[in-house]
Amino acid sequence: MCRGIGLWLALASCGLAAAPVQVQREGVLGTSFEMRIDGDGTRASRAVDAALHEIARLESQLSTWRGDSALSRYNDGHLPAERLPEAVVEVLARCEHWRAETNGAFSCRLGALIAQWRQADADDRLPERAGLRRQARALATLPVPAKGALDPALGLRFDVDGIAKGYILDRALASARRTAPKATGIRIDIGGDAVYWGRPEGSDVWHVDVADPKRPIDNQPGVARVRLASQAIAASGHHSRGYTIGRRQLSHILDPQEGWPLSYAPAATVIARDAATADALATALTVMPIRDGIALVDRIEGAAALVVSDAGIPFASARWPAALDAGVVSAPRASVLIDYEIPVNAVDRYRKPYLAVWIEHEDGRAVRQLHVLGDRSRWLSELPRWWRHYGRNDPAGALGIARPTRAPGQYTLAWDGRDDRGQAMPAGRYVLRVEAAREHGGHEDIALPFPLGDATAPLQHQGQTEIGRLVLRYDKT
């Protein structure tokens, strides 16, 4: 459903006195799902099931990616307003509230324009700009009927992706709390947006690492750490996905006044008392002038934000410094950035591949393990080159860094120029290794030699089966 830039908000180690219940899933609202429950261990599993059930129920009502959802049927004119489920009514009301609060910068009225951009992306042809502008401004003035169905001929279609994930997070948390009333802390993260309630064992607050919103990298610790207590956090930006037409890469976020993708727009991370508010504000702040967006956040009780301009300059709201965890030093910036692709394989019995990424010396000695996808040692051994270096002698350690397998898509990693012991590596020639294997599929192992030192030109390799396009580029910032 809502596909955000995938900004990571990772729970930091807190020295827990008792092991919490933790669950990871892929494919929840089209992205990754993580949940943690501290306390009430007897009901924790049922609370996870209750949260997932509530997420699935609300997705069936609110998703515009499903033609049979209540919102899609309302958009098509097949479901009158008086028969809409409570959740759809409430989310649409919140959409209109935030449209008013942001002077139109946040809008859920762009469904028809979004559909045109998706078709333009598929056709590899830009739509006509003046026509989109006329449609966008007409949509802003259309009344929403209190009764009866929408008239599809008027072009008003709601897309609630800018707030729905946050709303669903809040409802999932409420469902989990009802199911596990003795829980002391609950964390639910969907695709990087998250809600934190109560407190984790051994700490009064949740310590949350926040990645640079301009540089979301899959395996890097955050550049800042915040302290949350029964709060939510969300992020929005323009770099992780969008429309590609010809040689142009365009943001997926549209200017509601123009119907056109935003250019040179900021990215935002928002803390709020509930996830729906954080989600809506994060989206709005990428559209609004930075000063206006910061002023809006400062007016909302309990809200804080960090907005980063397209040039990388940060702007903090009044409450943001108070949310920071004092004494935490930002991680070193990456030396090498690695873009890798898990390709779509249209085959029966498709399974997401196990994958490993690491750095070697030219003679094959391992330097640094960067990334492992796959949480069962039985299948990790199907990556023989990686397994010889890392998994065979330390399977528990390998599983400790492994993440769940990921769906097809494009992802980014980084290497800071250090080895597995944290020692800085000298300038010279190294090899980037990427290995992938898929159940009922194939095996692929790619070696991409590269220099570390003065080189600046990117290198790339096109995989054939289990690995798609691989690009190594040097960080110039």
GROMACS .gro file of C-alpha atoms in nm:
model
  477
    1MET     CA    1   0.000   0.000   0.000
    2CYS     CA    2   0.194   0.307   0.118
    3ARG     CA    3   0.544   0.273  -0.022
    4GLY     CA    4   0.755   0.517   0.139
    5ILE     CA    5   1.121   0.589   0.095
    6GLY     CA    6   1.196   0.309   0.315
    7LEU     CA    7   1.365   0.553   0.593
    8TRP     CA    8   1.497   0.307   0.877
    9LEU     CA    9   1.403   0.355   1.236
   10ALA     CA   10   1.591   0.075   1.417
   11LEU     CA   11   1.566  -0.015   1.783
   12ALA     CA   12   1.902   0.023   1.956
   13SER     CA   13   2.033  -0.235   2.199
   14CYS     CA   14   1.925  -0.147   2.552
   15GLY     CA   15   2.068  -0.425   2.766
   16LEU     CA   16   1.732  -0.591   2.822
   17ALA     CA   17   1.676  -0.781   3.141
   18ALA     CA   18   1.418  -1.013   2.983
   19ALA     CA   19   1.397  -1.124   2.624
   20PRO     CA   20   1.110  -0.959   2.439
   21VAL     CA   21   0.898  -1.131   2.177
   22GLN     CA   22   1.011  -1.010   1.833
   23VAL     CA   23   0.863  -1.087   1.491
   24GLN     CA   24   0.972  -0.992   1.138
   25ARG     CA   25   0.766  -1.038   0.822
   26GLU     CA   26   0.788  -0.924   0.460
   27GLY     CA   27   0.498  -0.828   0.237
   28VAL     CA   28   0.288  -0.650   0.501
   29LEU     CA   29   0.133  -0.348   0.326
   30GLY     CA   30   0.383  -0.428   0.051
   31THR     CA   31   0.685  -0.377   0.273
   32SER     CA   32   0.863  -0.508   0.584
   33PHE     CA   33   0.695  -0.553   0.923
   34GLU     CA   34   0.866  -0.573   1.261
   35MET     CA   35   0.697  -0.602   1.599
   36ARG     CA   36   0.830  -0.629   1.950
   37ILE     CA   37   0.640  -0.688   2.275
   38ASP     CA   38   0.793  -0.657   2.622
   39GLY     CA   39   0.607  -0.817   2.911
   40ASP     CA   40   0.290  -1.030   2.906
   41GLY     CA   41   0.475  -1.315   2.739
   42THR     CA   42   0.176  -1.549   2.762
   43ARG     CA   43  -0.029  -1.324   2.536
   44ALA     CA   44   0.246  -1.176   2.320
   45SER     CA   45   0.202  -1.415   2.026
   46ARG     CA   46  -0.171  -1.355   2.025
   47ALA     CA   47  -0.108  -0.980   2.032
   48VAL     CA   48   0.112  -1.010   1.721
   49ASP     CA   49  -0.162  -1.206   1.546
   50ALA     CA   50  -0.418  -0.946   1.649
   51ALA     CA   51  -0.205  -0.663   1.510
   52LEU     CA   52  -0.150  -0.843   1.180
   53HIS     CA   53  -0.521  -0.924   1.155
   54GLU     CA   54  -0.609  -0.559   1.209
   55ILE     CA   55  -0.355  -0.450   0.947
   56ALA     CA   56  -0.498  -0.693   0.692
   57ARG     CA   57  -0.855  -0.586   0.773
   58LEU     CA   58  -0.779  -0.218   0.729
   59GLU     CA   59  -0.578  -0.280   0.412
   60SER     CA   60  -0.885  -0.448   0.262
   61GLN     CA   61  -1.074  -0.125   0.327
   62LEU     CA   62  -0.817   0.148   0.255
   63SER     CA   63  -0.581   0.018  -0.015
   64THR     CA   64  -0.602   0.173  -0.359
   65TRP     CA   65  -0.379  -0.107  -0.487
   66ARG     CA   66  -0.672  -0.346  -0.444
   67GLY     CA   67  -0.967  -0.306  -0.675
   68ASP     CA   68  -1.202  -0.474  -0.427
   69SER     CA   69  -1.124  -0.247  -0.131
   70ALA     CA   70  -1.398  -0.026   0.009
   71LEU     CA   71  -1.203   0.287  -0.092
   72SER     CA   72  -1.154   0.163  -0.449
   73ARG     CA   73  -1.524   0.082  -0.481
   74TYR     CA   74  -1.607   0.428  -0.345
   75ASN     CA   75  -1.369   0.588  -0.597
   76ASP     CA   76  -1.534   0.390  -0.878
   77GLY     CA   77  -1.880   0.514  -0.780
   78HIS     CA   78  -1.998   0.169  -0.669
   79LEU     CA   79  -2.020   0.232  -0.292
   80PRO     CA   80  -2.218   0.527  -0.147
   81ALA     CA   81  -2.071   0.738   0.131
   82GLU     CA   82  -2.327   0.623   0.386
   83ARG     CA   83  -2.212   0.261   0.346
   84LEU     CA   84  -1.840   0.327   0.387
   85PRO     CA   85  -1.667   0.144   0.676
   86GLU     CA   86  -1.584   0.353   0.981
   87ALA     CA   87  -1.211   0.343   0.906
   88VAL     CA   88  -1.254   0.485   0.556
   89VAL     CA   89  -1.480   0.763   0.684
   90GLU     CA   90  -1.231   0.851   0.956
   91VAL     CA   91  -0.927   0.848   0.726
   92LEU     CA   92  -1.102   1.065   0.464
   93ALA     CA   93  -1.200   1.310   0.739
   94ARG     CA   94  -0.838   1.328   0.853
   95CYS     CA   95  -0.727   1.381   0.494
   96GLU     CA   96  -0.951   1.685   0.466
   97HIS     CA   97  -0.835   1.810   0.808
   98TRP     CA   98  -0.471   1.802   0.704
   99ARG     CA   99  -0.552   1.952   0.364
  100ALA     CA  100  -0.693   2.252   0.550
  101GLU     CA  101  -0.409   2.266   0.805
  102THR     CA  102  -0.143   2.268   0.532
  103ASN     CA  103  -0.321   2.504   0.292
  104GLY     CA  104  -0.352   2.223   0.039
  105ALA     CA  105   0.007   2.095   0.059
  106PHE     CA  106  -0.124   1.764   0.191
  107SER     CA  107  -0.399   1.618  -0.027
  108CYS     CA  108  -0.562   1.278  -0.066
  109ARG     CA  109  -0.755   1.398  -0.374
  110LEU     CA  110  -0.485   1.306  -0.625
  111GLY     CA  111  -0.581   0.947  -0.707
  112ALA     CA  112  -0.665   1.020  -1.071
  113LEU     CA  113  -0.343   1.216  -1.123
  114ILE     CA  114  -0.135   0.943  -0.962
  115ALA     CA  115  -0.294   0.691  -1.196
  116GLN     CA  116  -0.193   0.908  -1.492
  117TRP     CA  117   0.166   0.923  -1.372
  118ARG     CA  118   0.182   0.546  -1.328
  119GLN     CA  119   0.058   0.507  -1.684
  120ALA     CA  120   0.310   0.767  -1.805
  121ASP     CA  121   0.585   0.569  -1.634
  122ALA     CA  122   0.466   0.251  -1.807
  123ASP     CA  123   0.442   0.426  -2.145
  124ASP     CA  124   0.775   0.611  -2.096
  125ARG     CA  125   0.611   0.936  -2.198
  126LEU     CA  126   0.556   1.256  -2.001
  127PRO     CA  127   0.194   1.368  -1.964
  128GLU     CA  128   0.079   1.712  -2.075
  129ARG     CA  129   0.165   1.953  -1.796
  130ALA     CA  130  -0.099   2.220  -1.849
  131GLY     CA  131  -0.375   1.959  -1.847
  132LEU     CA  132  -0.251   1.814  -1.519
  133ARG     CA  133  -0.243   2.160  -1.365
  134ARG     CA  134  -0.605   2.226  -1.465
  135GLN     CA  135  -0.714   1.892  -1.322
  136ALA     CA  136  -0.526   1.946  -0.994
  137ARG     CA  137  -0.682   2.285  -0.933
  138ALA     CA  138  -1.029   2.163  -1.026
  139LEU     CA  139  -0.997   1.871  -0.783
  140ALA     CA  140  -0.910   2.110  -0.500
  141THR     CA  141  -1.247   2.285  -0.530
  142LEU     CA  142  -1.479   1.985  -0.574
  143PRO     CA  143  -1.722   1.922  -0.285
  144VAL     CA  144  -1.720   1.576  -0.129
  145PRO     CA  145  -2.075   1.436  -0.113
  146ALA     CA  146  -2.198   1.354   0.236
  147LYS     CA  147  -2.434   1.098   0.088
  148GLY     CA  148  -2.443   0.894  -0.227
  149ALA     CA  149  -2.157   0.783  -0.450
  150LEU     CA  150  -1.875   0.974  -0.613
  151ASP     CA  151  -1.928   1.064  -0.977
  152PRO     CA  152  -1.627   0.913  -1.166
  153ALA     CA  153  -1.684   1.163  -1.447
  154LEU     CA  154  -1.572   1.446  -1.217
  155GLY     CA  155  -1.231   1.283  -1.171
  156LEU     CA  156  -1.222   1.288  -0.791
  157ARG     CA  157  -1.047   0.976  -0.664
  158PHE     CA  158  -0.896   0.950  -0.318
  159ASP     CA  159  -0.548   0.809  -0.256
  160VAL     CA  160  -0.476   0.796   0.116
  161ASP     CA  161  -0.119   0.663   0.109
  162GLY     CA  162   0.008   0.979   0.280
  163ILE     CA  163  -0.173   0.897   0.604
  164ALA     CA  164  -0.313   0.543   0.587
  165LYS     CA  165  -0.001   0.360   0.706
  166GLY     CA  166   0.016   0.577   1.015
  167TYR     CA  167  -0.356   0.527   1.084
  168ILE     CA  168  -0.313   0.150   1.047
  169LEU     CA  169  -0.015   0.153   1.284
  170ASP     CA  170  -0.223   0.327   1.550
  171ARG     CA  171  -0.508   0.081   1.511
  172ALA     CA  172  -0.272  -0.219   1.513
  173LEU     CA  173  -0.114  -0.092   1.834
  174ALA     CA  174  -0.455  -0.052   1.997
  175SER     CA  175  -0.548  -0.406   1.897
  176ALA     CA  176  -0.222  -0.544   2.040
  177ARG     CA  177  -0.270  -0.358   2.368
  178ARG     CA  178  -0.620  -0.498   2.408
  179THR     CA  179  -0.491  -0.849   2.346
  180ALA     CA  180  -0.187  -0.821   2.578
  181PRO     CA  181  -0.305  -0.589   2.857
  182LYS     CA  182  -0.006  -0.666   3.079
  183ALA     CA  183   0.253  -0.570   2.818
  184THR     CA  184   0.492  -0.299   2.933
  185GLY     CA  185   0.614  -0.196   2.588
  186ILE     CA  186   0.514  -0.248   2.225
  187ARG     CA  187   0.691  -0.147   1.905
  188ILE     CA  188   0.540  -0.186   1.557
  189ASP     CA  189   0.737  -0.084   1.247
  190ILE     CA  190   0.600  -0.102   0.894
  191GLY     CA  191   0.845  -0.004   0.623
  192GLY     CA  192   1.038   0.235   0.850
  193ASP     CA  193   0.741   0.421   0.997
  194ALA     CA  194   0.683   0.307   1.353
  195VAL     CA  195   0.487   0.349   1.673
  196TYR     CA  196   0.638   0.293   2.018
  197TRP     CA  197   0.424   0.249   2.328
  198GLY     CA  198   0.524   0.209   2.692
  199ARG     CA  199   0.886   0.127   2.755
  200PRO     CA  200   1.126  -0.157   2.678
  201GLU     CA  201   1.265  -0.373   2.955
  202GLY     CA  202   1.564  -0.207   3.120
  203SER     CA  203   1.496   0.146   2.998
  204ASP     CA  204   1.250   0.428   3.051
  205VAL     CA  205   1.242   0.516   2.681
  206TRP     CA  206   1.290   0.362   2.338
  207HIS     CA  207   1.620   0.454   2.175
  208VAL     CA  208   1.563   0.483   1.801
  209ASP     CA  209   1.830   0.531   1.534
  210VAL     CA  210   1.728   0.767   1.256
  211ALA     CA  211   1.893   0.734   0.916
  212ASP     CA  212   1.982   1.037   0.711
  213PRO     CA  213   1.657   1.110   0.521
  214LYS     CA  214   1.857   1.216   0.216
  215ARG     CA  215   2.068   0.898   0.218
  216PRO     CA  216   1.862   0.597   0.328
  217ILE     CA  217   2.111   0.309   0.329
  218ASP     CA  218   2.014  -0.047   0.412
  219ASN     CA  219   2.293  -0.145   0.649
  220GLN     CA  220   2.409   0.182   0.808
  221PRO     CA  221   2.340   0.290   1.166
  222GLY     CA  222   2.158   0.617   1.213
  223VAL     CA  223   2.316   0.960   1.195
  224ALA     CA  224   2.108   1.060   1.497
  225ARG     CA  225   1.937   0.883   1.785
  226VAL     CA  226   1.613   0.994   1.947
  227ARG     CA  227   1.436   0.897   2.267
  228LEU     CA  228   1.069   0.806   2.231
  229ALA     CA  229   0.810   0.736   2.499
  230SER     CA  230   0.466   0.636   2.368
  231GLN     CA  231   0.526   0.823   2.043
  232ALA     CA  232   0.540   0.757   1.672
  233ILE     CA  233   0.796   0.843   1.407
  234ALA     CA  234   0.762   0.864   1.029
  235ALA     CA  235   0.969   0.981   0.734
  236SER     CA  236   0.908   1.090   0.380
  237GLY     CA  237   1.133   1.181   0.091
  238HIS     CA  238   1.179   1.168  -0.281
  239HIS     CA  239   1.487   0.956  -0.344
  240SER     CA  240   1.387   0.595  -0.283
  241ARG     CA  241   1.119   0.563  -0.551
  242GLY     CA  242   0.939   0.757  -0.818
  243TYR     CA  243   0.867   0.769  -1.190
  244THR     CA  244   1.133   0.708  -1.456
  245ILE     CA  245   1.053   0.855  -1.796
  246GLY     CA  246   1.329   0.861  -2.052
  247ARG     CA  247   1.637   0.977  -1.865
  248ARG     CA  248   1.438   1.168  -1.608
  249GLN     CA  249   1.389   1.040  -1.253
  250LEU     CA  250   1.087   1.208  -1.097
  251SER     CA  251   0.958   1.206  -0.741
  252HIS     CA  252   0.653   0.996  -0.652
  253ILE     CA  253   0.516   1.290  -0.449
  254LEU     CA  254   0.303   1.529  -0.652
  255ASP     CA  255   0.250   1.899  -0.595
  256PRO     CA  256  -0.126   1.914  -0.525
  257GLN     CA  257  -0.148   2.253  -0.696
  258GLU     CA  258   0.030   2.143  -1.013
  259GLY     CA  259  -0.027   1.769  -1.045
  260TRP     CA  260   0.346   1.742  -1.123
  261PRO     CA  261   0.624   1.566  -0.931
  262LEU     CA  262   0.813   1.789  -0.692
  263SER     CA  263   1.169   1.895  -0.778
  264TYR     CA  264   1.446   1.991  -0.533
  265ALA     CA  265   1.212   1.912  -0.246
  266PRO     CA  266   1.318   1.840   0.113
  267ALA     CA  267   1.296   1.515   0.307
  268ALA     CA  268   1.148   1.498   0.655
  269THR     CA  269   1.148   1.289   0.971
  270VAL     CA  270   0.864   1.358   1.216
  271ILE     CA  271   0.792   1.255   1.575
  272ALA     CA  272   0.433   1.286   1.698
  273ARG     CA  273   0.202   1.146   1.961
  274ASP     CA  274   0.034   0.917   1.709
  275ALA     CA  275   0.145   0.758   1.384
  276ALA     CA  276  -0.130   0.907   1.167
  277THR     CA  277  -0.018   1.258   1.261
  278ALA     CA  278   0.349   1.173   1.206
  279ASP     CA  279   0.268   1.017   0.867
  280ALA     CA  280   0.062   1.312   0.744
  281LEU     CA  281   0.315   1.570   0.863
  282ALA     CA  282   0.609   1.385   0.709
  283THR     CA  283   0.433   1.390   0.372
  284ALA     CA  284   0.327   1.754   0.405
  285LEU     CA  285   0.676   1.874   0.499
  286THR     CA  286   0.818   1.743   0.172
  287VAL     CA  287   0.574   1.969  -0.016
  288MET     CA  288   0.556   2.283   0.198
  289PRO     CA  289   0.820   2.555   0.206
  290ILE     CA  290   1.060   2.450   0.482
  291ARG     CA  291   0.991   2.750   0.704
  292ASP     CA  292   0.614   2.702   0.680
  293GLY     CA  293   0.647   2.331   0.754
  294ILE     CA  294   0.860   2.390   1.063
  295ALA     CA  295   0.612   2.650   1.186
  296LEU     CA  296   0.326   2.401   1.142
  297VAL     CA  297   0.510   2.136   1.345
  298ASP     CA  298   0.584   2.385   1.620
  299ARG     CA  299   0.210   2.459   1.650
  300ILE     CA  300   0.118   2.092   1.704
  301GLU     CA  301   0.153   1.974   2.062
  302GLY     CA  302   0.405   1.694   2.103
  303ALA     CA  303   0.536   1.712   1.745
  304ALA     CA  304   0.900   1.750   1.639
  305ALA     CA  305   1.068   1.731   1.300
  306LEU     CA  306   1.397   1.735   1.115
  307VAL     CA  307   1.370   1.864   0.760
  308VAL     CA  308   1.666   1.825   0.525
  309SER     CA  309   1.681   2.039   0.213
  310ASP     CA  310   1.765   1.896  -0.128
  311ALA     CA  311   2.115   2.036  -0.080
  312GLY     CA  312   2.149   1.842   0.247
  313ILE     CA  313   2.108   2.132   0.491
  314PRO     CA  314   1.913   2.030   0.806
  315PHE     CA  315   1.641   2.237   0.970
  316ALA     CA  316   1.509   2.133   1.311
  317SER     CA  317   1.180   2.224   1.473
  318ALA     CA  318   1.177   2.372   1.821
  319ARG     CA  319   1.122   2.036   1.996
  320TRP     CA  320   1.364   1.827   1.788
  321PRO     CA  321   1.679   1.892   2.001
  322ALA     CA  322   1.493   1.779   2.314
  323ALA     CA  323   1.415   1.444   2.146
  324LEU     CA  324   1.781   1.369   2.070
  325ASP     CA  325   1.969   1.115   2.279
  326ALA     CA  326   2.255   1.314   2.430
  327GLY     CA  327   2.607   1.187   2.379
  328VAL     CA  328   2.543   0.972   2.073
  329VAL     CA  329   2.799   1.031   1.801
  330SER     CA  330   2.694   1.006   1.440
  331ALA     CA  331   2.828   0.715   1.240
  332PRO     CA  332   3.110   0.780   0.991
  333ARG     CA  333   2.994   0.857   0.642
  334ALA     CA  334   3.023   0.587   0.381
  335SER     CA  335   3.319   0.569   0.140
  336VAL     CA  336   3.151   0.341  -0.114
  337LEU     CA  337   2.782   0.309  -0.199
  338ILE     CA  338   2.647  -0.010  -0.352
  339ASP     CA  339   2.316  -0.029  -0.538
  340TYR     CA  340   2.192  -0.382  -0.593
  341GLU     CA  341   1.878  -0.521  -0.749
  342ILE     CA  342   1.673  -0.829  -0.673
  343PRO     CA  343   1.507  -0.889  -1.011
  344VAL     CA  344   1.152  -1.002  -1.077
  345ASN     CA  345   1.139  -1.368  -1.180
  346ALA     CA  346   0.797  -1.454  -1.322
  347VAL     CA  347   0.805  -1.824  -1.237
  348ASP     CA  348   0.587  -2.066  -1.047
  349ARG     CA  349   0.674  -2.134  -0.683
  350TYR     CA  350   0.878  -1.814  -0.658
  351ARG     CA  351   1.079  -1.778  -0.337
  352LYS     CA  352   1.266  -1.462  -0.240
  353PRO     CA  353   1.640  -1.528  -0.272
  354TYR     CA  354   1.896  -1.562   0.002
  355LEU     CA  355   2.169  -1.306  -0.064
  356ALA     CA  356   2.503  -1.196   0.078
  357VAL     CA  357   2.720  -0.892   0.003
  358TRP     CA  358   3.080  -0.856   0.121
  359ILE     CA  359   3.421  -0.713   0.035
  360GLU     CA  360   3.729  -0.923  -0.044
  361HIS     CA  361   4.097  -0.866  -0.112
  362GLU     CA  362   4.202  -0.943  -0.468
  363ASP     CA  363   4.342  -1.276  -0.350
  364GLY     CA  364   4.001  -1.381  -0.210
  365ARG     CA  365   4.058  -1.313   0.160
  366ALA     CA  366   3.747  -1.168   0.326
  367VAL     CA  367   3.763  -0.802   0.431
  368ARG     CA  368   3.416  -0.696   0.542
  369GLN     CA  369   3.075  -0.857   0.560
  370LEU     CA  370   2.814  -0.598   0.462
  371HIS     CA  371   2.474  -0.760   0.430
  372VAL     CA  372   2.300  -1.097   0.459
  373LEU     CA  373   1.940  -1.175   0.365
  374GLY     CA  374   1.807  -1.506   0.494
  375ASP     CA  375   1.740  -1.617   0.848
  376ARG     CA  376   1.784  -1.996   0.828
  377SER     CA  377   2.129  -2.149   0.831
  378ARG     CA  378   2.003  -2.444   0.626
  379TRP     CA  379   1.953  -2.220   0.325
  380LEU     CA  380   2.235  -1.977   0.395
  381SER     CA  381   2.471  -2.266   0.324
  382GLU     CA  382   2.339  -2.251  -0.034
  383LEU     CA  383   2.562  -1.944  -0.071
  384PRO     CA  384   2.886  -2.148  -0.084
  385ARG     CA  385   3.141  -1.869  -0.134
  386TRP     CA  386   2.997  -1.654   0.145
  387TRP     CA  387   2.946  -1.963   0.364
  388ARG     CA  388   3.317  -2.053   0.342
  389HIS     CA  389   3.416  -1.706   0.460
  390TYR     CA  390   3.158  -1.642   0.731
  391GLY     CA  391   2.881  -1.894   0.785
  392ARG     CA  392   3.064  -2.227   0.814
  393ASN     CA  393   3.272  -2.132   1.116
  394ASP     CA  394   3.017  -1.909   1.289
  395PRO     CA  395   2.656  -1.991   1.188
  396ALA     CA  396   2.516  -1.826   1.500
  397GLY     CA  397   2.704  -1.507   1.423
  398ALA     CA  398   2.588  -1.517   1.063
  399LEU     CA  399   2.226  -1.548   1.171
  400GLY     CA  400   2.277  -1.267   1.419
  401ILE     CA  401   2.333  -1.014   1.141
  402ALA     CA  402   2.095  -1.167   0.886
  403ARG     CA  403   1.774  -0.992   0.791
  404PRO     CA  404   1.463  -1.149   0.641
  405THR     CA  405   1.468  -1.207   0.266
  406ARG     CA  406   1.341  -0.915   0.061
  407ALA     CA  407   1.100  -0.881  -0.226
  408PRO     CA  408   1.220  -0.785  -0.575
  409GLY     CA  409   1.335  -0.426  -0.588
  410GLN     CA  410   1.635  -0.194  -0.575
  411TYR     CA  411   1.831  -0.145  -0.252
  412THR     CA  412   2.139   0.044  -0.134
  413LEU     CA  413   2.426  -0.055   0.096
  414ALA     CA  414   2.742   0.121   0.207
  415TRP     CA  415   3.098   0.037   0.299
  416ASP     CA  416   3.292   0.277   0.522
  417GLY     CA  417   3.633   0.146   0.415
  418ARG     CA  418   3.686  -0.063   0.730
  419ASP     CA  419   3.734  -0.434   0.778
  420ASP     CA  420   3.532  -0.665   1.002
  421ARG     CA  421   3.740  -0.560   1.303
  422GLY     CA  422   3.679  -0.191   1.240
  423GLN     CA  423   4.028  -0.117   1.108
  424ALA     CA  424   4.057   0.130   0.822
  425MET     CA  425   4.172  -0.037   0.502
  426PRO     CA  426   4.454   0.112   0.294
  427ALA     CA  427   4.409   0.238  -0.059
  428GLY     CA  428   4.433  -0.037  -0.315
  429ARG     CA  429   4.226  -0.280  -0.516
  430TYR     CA  430   3.940  -0.480  -0.366
  431VAL     CA  431   3.653  -0.694  -0.491
  432LEU     CA  432   3.285  -0.649  -0.424
  433ARG     CA  433   3.113  -0.990  -0.401
  434VAL     CA  434   2.739  -1.047  -0.430
  435GLU     CA  435   2.602  -1.401  -0.410
  436ALA     CA  436   2.237  -1.507  -0.430
  437ALA     CA  437   2.050  -1.838  -0.434
  438ARG     CA  438   1.680  -1.910  -0.457
  439GLU     CA  439   1.479  -2.217  -0.364
  440HIS     CA  440   1.336  -2.369  -0.684
  441GLY     CA  441   1.561  -2.122  -0.866
  442GLY     CA  442   1.924  -2.067  -0.950
  443HIS     CA  443   2.251  -1.950  -0.799
  444GLU     CA  444   2.454  -1.646  -0.903
  445ASP     CA  445   2.788  -1.513  -0.781
  446ILE     CA  446   2.919  -1.176  -0.903
  447ALA     CA  447   3.269  -1.033  -0.852
  448LEU     CA  448   3.318  -0.661  -0.922
  449PRO     CA  449   3.681  -0.545  -0.877
  450PHE     CA  450   3.722  -0.182  -0.774
  451PRO     CA  451   3.990   0.057  -0.648
  452LEU     CA  452   3.972   0.224  -0.308
  453GLY     CA  453   4.151   0.555  -0.297
  454ASP     CA  454   4.132   0.831  -0.556
  455ALA     CA  455   3.880   0.673  -0.795
  456THR     CA  456   3.549   0.855  -0.853
  457ALA     CA  457   3.392   0.692  -1.160
  458PRO     CA  458   3.112   0.446  -1.080
  459LEU     CA  459   3.136   0.080  -1.183
  460GLN     CA  460   2.852  -0.149  -1.275
  461HIS     CA  461   2.766  -0.506  -1.366
  462GLN     CA  462   2.445  -0.660  -1.495
  463GLY     CA  463   2.348  -0.989  -1.335
  464GLN     CA  464   2.173  -1.263  -1.528
  465THR     CA  465   1.932  -1.454  -1.303
  466GLU     CA  466   1.913  -1.396  -0.927
  467ILE     CA  467   2.094  -1.061  -0.918
  468GLY     CA  468   1.997  -0.766  -1.135
  469ARG     CA  469   2.187  -0.444  -1.191
  470LEU     CA  470   2.482  -0.386  -0.956
  471VAL     CA  471   2.638  -0.040  -0.925
  472LEU     CA  472   2.934   0.065  -0.712
  473ARG     CA  473   2.976   0.438  -0.670
  474TYR     CA  474   3.201   0.657  -0.459
  475ASP     CA  475   3.065   0.892  -0.195
  476LYS     CA  476   3.167   1.246  -0.288
  477THR     CA  477   2.995   1.422   0.002
   0.00000   0.00000   0.00000
